[in-house]
Tab-separated table of C-alpha atoms in Angstrom:
chain	number	residue	atom	x	y	z
A	1	MET	CA	0.000	0.000	0.000
A	2	GLN	CA	1.188	3.511	-0.750
A	3	TYR	CA	-0.195	7.018	-1.031
A	4	THR	CA	-2.246	7.947	-4.079
A	5	ASP	CA	-1.095	10.949	-6.096
A	6	ASN	CA	-3.853	13.043	-4.489
A	7	GLU	CA	-2.893	11.986	-0.966
A	8	ALA	CA	0.778	12.674	-1.631
A	9	ALA	CA	-0.093	16.098	-3.083
A	10	LEU	CA	-2.260	16.951	-0.068
A	11	ILE	CA	0.417	15.898	2.412
A	12	GLY	CA	3.177	17.613	0.437
A	13	GLY	CA	1.179	20.826	0.159
A	14	LEU	CA	0.407	20.940	3.859
A	15	ILE	CA	4.000	20.264	4.827
A	16	SER	CA	5.273	22.895	2.388
A	17	ASN	CA	2.798	25.529	3.532
A	18	TYR	CA	3.160	25.013	7.266
A	19	PHE	CA	6.590	23.552	7.998
A	20	LEU	CA	8.858	25.195	5.429
A	21	ARG	CA	8.147	28.790	6.460
A	22	PRO	CA	10.955	31.160	7.477
A	23	ALA	CA	9.873	31.123	11.142
A	24	VAL	CA	10.268	27.328	11.410
A	25	SER	CA	13.508	26.039	12.909
A	26	ALA	CA	16.191	24.851	10.503
A	27	ALA	CA	16.165	21.339	11.977
A	28	LEU	CA	12.410	20.959	11.477
A	29	LYS	CA	12.637	22.334	7.933
A	30	ASP	CA	15.430	19.879	7.107
A	31	SER	CA	13.429	17.008	8.525
A	32	TYR	CA	10.334	17.832	6.486
A	33	THR	CA	12.369	18.601	3.367
A	34	ARG	CA	13.659	15.007	3.500
A	35	VAL	CA	10.118	13.715	4.012
A	36	LEU	CA	8.939	15.676	0.952
A	37	GLU	CA	11.777	14.325	-1.172
A	38	HIS	CA	10.972	10.752	-0.133
A	39	LEU	CA	7.263	11.381	-0.748
A	40	ARG	CA	8.005	12.672	-4.269
A	41	THR	CA	10.238	9.733	-5.117
A	42	GLY	CA	8.019	7.065	-3.548
A	43	ARG	CA	10.639	6.033	-0.971
A	44	VAL	CA	8.725	6.801	2.222
A	45	SER	CA	10.246	5.123	5.271
A	46	ALA	CA	8.758	4.385	8.677
A	47	ALA	CA	10.535	7.483	10.031
A	48	ASP	CA	8.930	9.581	7.273
A	49	LEU	CA	5.519	8.141	8.108
A	50	LYS	CA	5.985	9.102	11.760
A	51	GLN	CA	6.832	12.670	10.691
A	52	ILE	CA	3.802	12.764	8.388
A	53	GLN	CA	1.605	11.427	11.179
A	54	LYS	CA	2.852	14.163	13.540
A	55	ALA	CA	2.260	16.841	10.922
A	56	LEU	CA	-1.276	15.671	10.174
A	57	ALA	CA	-2.146	15.364	13.873
A	58	PHE	CA	-0.893	18.912	14.445
A	59	LEU	CA	-2.591	20.427	11.413
A	60	THR	CA	-5.971	18.688	11.498
A	61	PRO	CA	-7.457	20.805	14.308
A	62	THR	CA	-5.790	24.035	13.141
A	63	CYS	CA	-6.804	24.020	9.470
A	64	GLN	CA	-10.144	25.533	8.586
A	65	MET	CA	-11.302	23.662	5.518
A	66	SER	CA	-14.348	22.519	3.658
A	67	ARG	CA	-15.909	19.197	4.622
A	68	GLU	CA	-14.393	17.599	1.524
A	69	ALA	CA	-10.910	18.800	2.439
A	70	GLN	CA	-11.400	17.617	6.024
A	71	ARG	CA	-12.455	14.203	4.710
A	72	ASP	CA	-9.360	14.045	2.477
A	73	LEU	CA	-7.123	15.010	5.384
A	74	MET	CA	-8.708	12.384	7.611
A	75	GLY	CA	-8.266	9.789	4.860
A	76	ALA	CA	-4.579	10.658	4.542
A	77	SER	CA	-4.201	10.414	8.304
A	78	LEU	CA	-5.872	6.992	8.424
A	79	LYS	CA	-3.752	5.751	5.532
A	80	THR	CA	-0.600	6.985	7.265
A	81	THR	CA	-1.567	5.006	10.352
A	82	ALA	CA	-2.210	1.914	8.232
A	83	LEU	CA	1.103	2.296	6.375
A	84	LEU	CA	2.946	2.733	9.660
A	85	SER	CA	1.288	-0.384	11.078
A	86	SER	CA	2.352	-2.395	8.036
A	87	CYS	CA	5.994	-1.359	8.605
A	88	ARG	CA	6.100	-2.983	12.042
């Protein structure tokens, strides 16, 4: 199982918009830059999934979105959990 193109785009967009800002620490930016690169190349590791899971858990309550966008975000979060479970 892996992310669909839409799920990867949603996750990548959220990470880019919220965690690659100038005010974010260099270490956090570097961490999420690696996650984005792995997401783009289809080489997502368990460590990347944990970072994605943290990002989605942080952003879900803070993002004001349409119901459709909320559903997509929840779907990506559930898939991340499932992918992480399959890595164990």
